[in-house]
Amino acid sequence: MSNFSITDYLRTRGWRHISIILFVVMMGGVIGGIYFATQKVEYVWRWYRVPQYFYYKDTIETRAEIEGEVASLTPKGDQVEVLVRGEDEEELYQVPAKSVRVSEGDFVYPGDVLGSYQKWKVGILLQGLWLTLKVSILAVFLGIIIGLFTGLARISKNPALRWTAITYIELIRGSPLLVQIFIWYFVLGTMFNTLLAKQGMGQLSPLWYGVAALAVFAGAYVAEIVRAGIQSIHRGQMEAARSLGMTYPQSMGHIILPQAFRRILPPLAGQFISLIKDSSLLGIIAVRELTKATREVVTTSLQPFELWFICALLYLVLTFALSMFVQYLERRTSIGG
Amino acid sequence: MVKAENVYKTFYTTHKVEALVDVSCQIDKGEVVVIIGPSGSGKSTLLRCLNMLEKADKGHIYIDGVDILDPKTNINKVREEMGMVFQSFNLFAHKTVMGNLTLAQTVVRKRSKKEAEEKAIALLKKVGIPEKAGSFPDNLSGGQQQRVAIARALAMDPKVMLFDEPTSALDPEMIGEVLDVMKTLAQEGMTMVVVTHEMGFAREVADRVIFMDEGKIVEMGTPEHFFQAPTHDRTKLFLSQIL
């Protein structure tokens, strides 16, 4: 070891160590730089104000609804029953014992506070996150179904099926998602809801037009992924299945699709990660998903820096969870596993 | 059993290829017929036309008296009775050997899982690899894969077996084990149509040999006639090149 020089060290593990240090320094530099810049523009960080948009304690007040006299206060466990007796009516209210603000004989008017209690409520950001998750799951599910059938139609020998699939795929891939969302909501949505109204039926909420737009958009890409996946399976597999007397659908279902599924998992995951991110566009048709919720919180709280970082982080949580799930699926379905 | 009458098949790829030109032949029950010929002579195409993996353009092909080129024929029913073994094995890569052998039995023949597995094990014993039932095709040697493929076809209790160059993709030392299985089958009286370059197999096992060139049947006869006294110049040339 005596002649182990610095060049030997660099040639072996040295560069790796230096690279790791460089990475840490760069990351620290970027974060520090941003922080320094915000100090320069005198931005006041108030991270402590963020949690309330996830979960907050709401005070709910019990108010009298009639005019009258508090006739009696009857304790019941940690609750108190307040009986208000008016001229020709009486009402009974339950409030927590600690919060009672009236005593027997008080005269109350409608709207007077009798007592209050506190309750945890889900904040707007968490609601938005939940809606994003819901929209994404629905759209992924529908997108897979649409994509699978379009993909199969795309390679069909029947021209009616094939050309329909090609037309659909090209139309969807050739126009911006934003425009498609507008068309779904302002054109198809208006039409459909008017028709529903004429039949005397209820309206469909923007959420469903949003889900439809995303699913139809993703479906076109999934179809191409499915087609490529099926065509990547050696045609001998289909021939072997058919030569055993299996029908085309049987061969597809038992032989081709299970093998293709394994191959298309990674591109499929990429597509659905895109879909989760694309759901942020639905804010423009009044679906209060995560991005729209963040925008609303920013306008009331005036804390844009914290909230937009949080918003990005929440999307990262969703997409990362999805990619972990797909990796798990890949391991589960690997041959011999 | 199998009868082809004036069958034509033309491929249009980059240029027009006449793969089969007015081909007629007949294979009787229990007969082993070997088709030989230079590459591109149409022998594989003829075999694939017999179970409609390729659709012949013109002519008639009768399997057990049923014209398979008749649009009213349910080709799946006909294929149930015909086993096929491919040059590249084509085992189902995502299924174990057992899965390969039982799938079509349960899906097409509607056998119970137990019945199918018993059949599969019996056939694996017959082809000499019962211990591989739980393996995936990727973990088997070429010879083992091809024997599994033969067992998979036999599991359907076919009346005819079609072999499309079953030993061409194998390492030389594995050819023997596959040919042995085929010989056993032939001795048991299976009707077989074999496209191959194995002249030893043709000489030893075949009842008849068909020699094809440029999409036509040039010569047809017993192995003795074929290898010892071929009549056509083209056959003589071919034999002189390979023997």
Short mmCIF file of C-alpha atoms in Angstrom, two decimals, chain B residues 111-211:
data_model
loop_
_atom_site.label_atom_id
_atom_site.label_comp_id
_atom_site.label_asym_id
_atom_site.label_seq_id
_atom_site.Cartn_x
_atom_site.Cartn_y
_atom_site.Cartn_z
CA ARG B 111 -61.05 -31.34 -20.94
CA SER B 112 -60.84 -30.95 -17.18
CA LYS B 113 -57.59 -29.65 -15.73
CA LYS B 114 -56.86 -33.02 -14.12
CA GLU B 115 -57.51 -34.96 -17.30
CA ALA B 116 -55.34 -32.56 -19.32
CA GLU B 117 -52.48 -32.78 -16.85
CA GLU B 118 -52.55 -36.57 -16.83
CA LYS B 119 -52.41 -36.55 -20.60
CA ALA B 120 -49.57 -34.01 -20.53
CA ILE B 121 -47.48 -36.07 -18.11
CA ALA B 122 -48.00 -39.23 -20.15
CA LEU B 123 -46.82 -37.38 -23.29
CA LEU B 124 -43.84 -35.83 -21.54
CA LYS B 125 -42.80 -39.33 -20.50
CA LYS B 126 -43.19 -40.42 -24.08
CA VAL B 127 -40.88 -37.67 -25.38
CA GLY B 128 -38.48 -38.37 -22.51
CA ILE B 129 -38.61 -35.19 -20.38
CA PRO B 130 -41.22 -35.67 -17.62
CA GLU B 131 -38.98 -33.80 -15.18
CA LYS B 132 -39.33 -30.56 -17.16
CA ALA B 133 -43.06 -30.09 -16.58
CA GLY B 134 -42.56 -27.05 -14.38
CA SER B 135 -39.85 -25.37 -16.49
CA PHE B 136 -40.33 -22.40 -18.76
CA PRO B 137 -39.42 -22.87 -22.45
CA ASP B 138 -36.52 -20.40 -22.21
CA ASN B 139 -34.79 -22.72 -19.75
CA LEU B 140 -34.87 -25.72 -22.09
CA SER B 141 -32.43 -26.71 -24.81
CA GLY B 142 -33.59 -26.57 -28.43
CA GLY B 143 -34.06 -30.32 -28.60
CA GLN B 144 -36.10 -30.33 -25.41
CA GLN B 145 -38.23 -27.44 -26.66
CA GLN B 146 -38.96 -29.24 -29.90
CA ARG B 147 -39.93 -32.41 -28.05
CA VAL B 148 -42.29 -30.36 -25.88
CA ALA B 149 -43.74 -28.85 -29.06
CA ILE B 150 -44.36 -32.34 -30.44
CA ALA B 151 -46.00 -33.36 -27.16
CA ARG B 152 -48.14 -30.22 -27.25
CA ALA B 153 -49.43 -31.13 -30.70
CA LEU B 154 -50.01 -34.77 -29.69
CA ALA B 155 -52.00 -33.71 -26.64
CA MET B 156 -54.87 -32.80 -28.96
CA ASP B 157 -55.01 -36.42 -30.26
CA PRO B 158 -54.51 -35.32 -33.86
CA LYS B 159 -55.19 -37.56 -36.84
CA VAL B 160 -52.39 -35.98 -38.88
CA MET B 161 -49.10 -34.44 -37.78
CA LEU B 162 -47.39 -31.78 -39.89
CA PHE B 163 -43.68 -31.16 -39.32
CA ASP B 164 -42.17 -27.99 -40.79
CA GLU B 165 -38.38 -28.50 -40.76
CA PRO B 166 -38.47 -29.65 -37.14
CA THR B 167 -34.70 -30.11 -36.83
CA SER B 168 -33.39 -27.18 -38.90
CA ALA B 169 -32.99 -24.82 -35.94
CA LEU B 170 -31.30 -27.39 -33.71
CA ASP B 171 -27.68 -27.94 -32.78
CA PRO B 172 -26.42 -31.11 -34.49
CA GLU B 173 -26.20 -33.15 -31.27
CA MET B 174 -29.87 -32.50 -30.52
CA ILE B 175 -31.26 -33.55 -33.88
CA GLY B 176 -31.15 -37.22 -32.92
CA GLU B 177 -33.42 -36.92 -29.89
CA VAL B 178 -36.14 -35.18 -31.93
CA LEU B 179 -35.87 -37.61 -34.84
CA ASP B 180 -36.16 -40.53 -32.40
CA VAL B 181 -39.48 -39.19 -31.12
CA MET B 182 -40.68 -38.79 -34.70
CA LYS B 183 -39.62 -42.33 -35.60
CA THR B 184 -41.54 -43.71 -32.62
CA LEU B 185 -44.60 -41.80 -33.78
CA ALA B 186 -44.25 -43.18 -37.29
CA GLN B 187 -43.98 -46.73 -35.98
CA GLU B 188 -47.17 -46.21 -33.99
CA GLY B 189 -48.97 -45.55 -37.25
CA MET B 190 -49.40 -41.77 -37.09
CA THR B 191 -50.13 -40.08 -40.38
CA MET B 192 -47.25 -37.67 -40.87
CA VAL B 193 -46.23 -35.04 -43.40
CA VAL B 194 -42.64 -33.98 -42.81
CA VAL B 195 -40.72 -31.19 -44.50
CA THR B 196 -37.07 -31.82 -43.73
CA HIS B 197 -33.51 -31.82 -44.92
CA GLU B 198 -32.74 -35.01 -42.96
CA MET B 199 -32.17 -37.51 -45.76
CA GLY B 200 -31.42 -40.27 -43.27
CA PHE B 201 -34.88 -39.84 -41.75
CA ALA B 202 -36.47 -39.83 -45.20
CA ARG B 203 -34.69 -42.99 -46.23
CA GLU B 204 -35.41 -44.84 -43.02
CA VAL B 205 -38.92 -43.79 -42.03
CA ALA B 206 -40.73 -42.41 -45.07
CA ASP B 207 -43.28 -44.44 -46.99
CA ARG B 208 -43.07 -41.92 -49.77
CA VAL B 209 -40.85 -39.02 -50.69
CA ILE B 210 -42.03 -35.92 -52.56
CA PHE B 211 -39.41 -33.79 -54.26
#
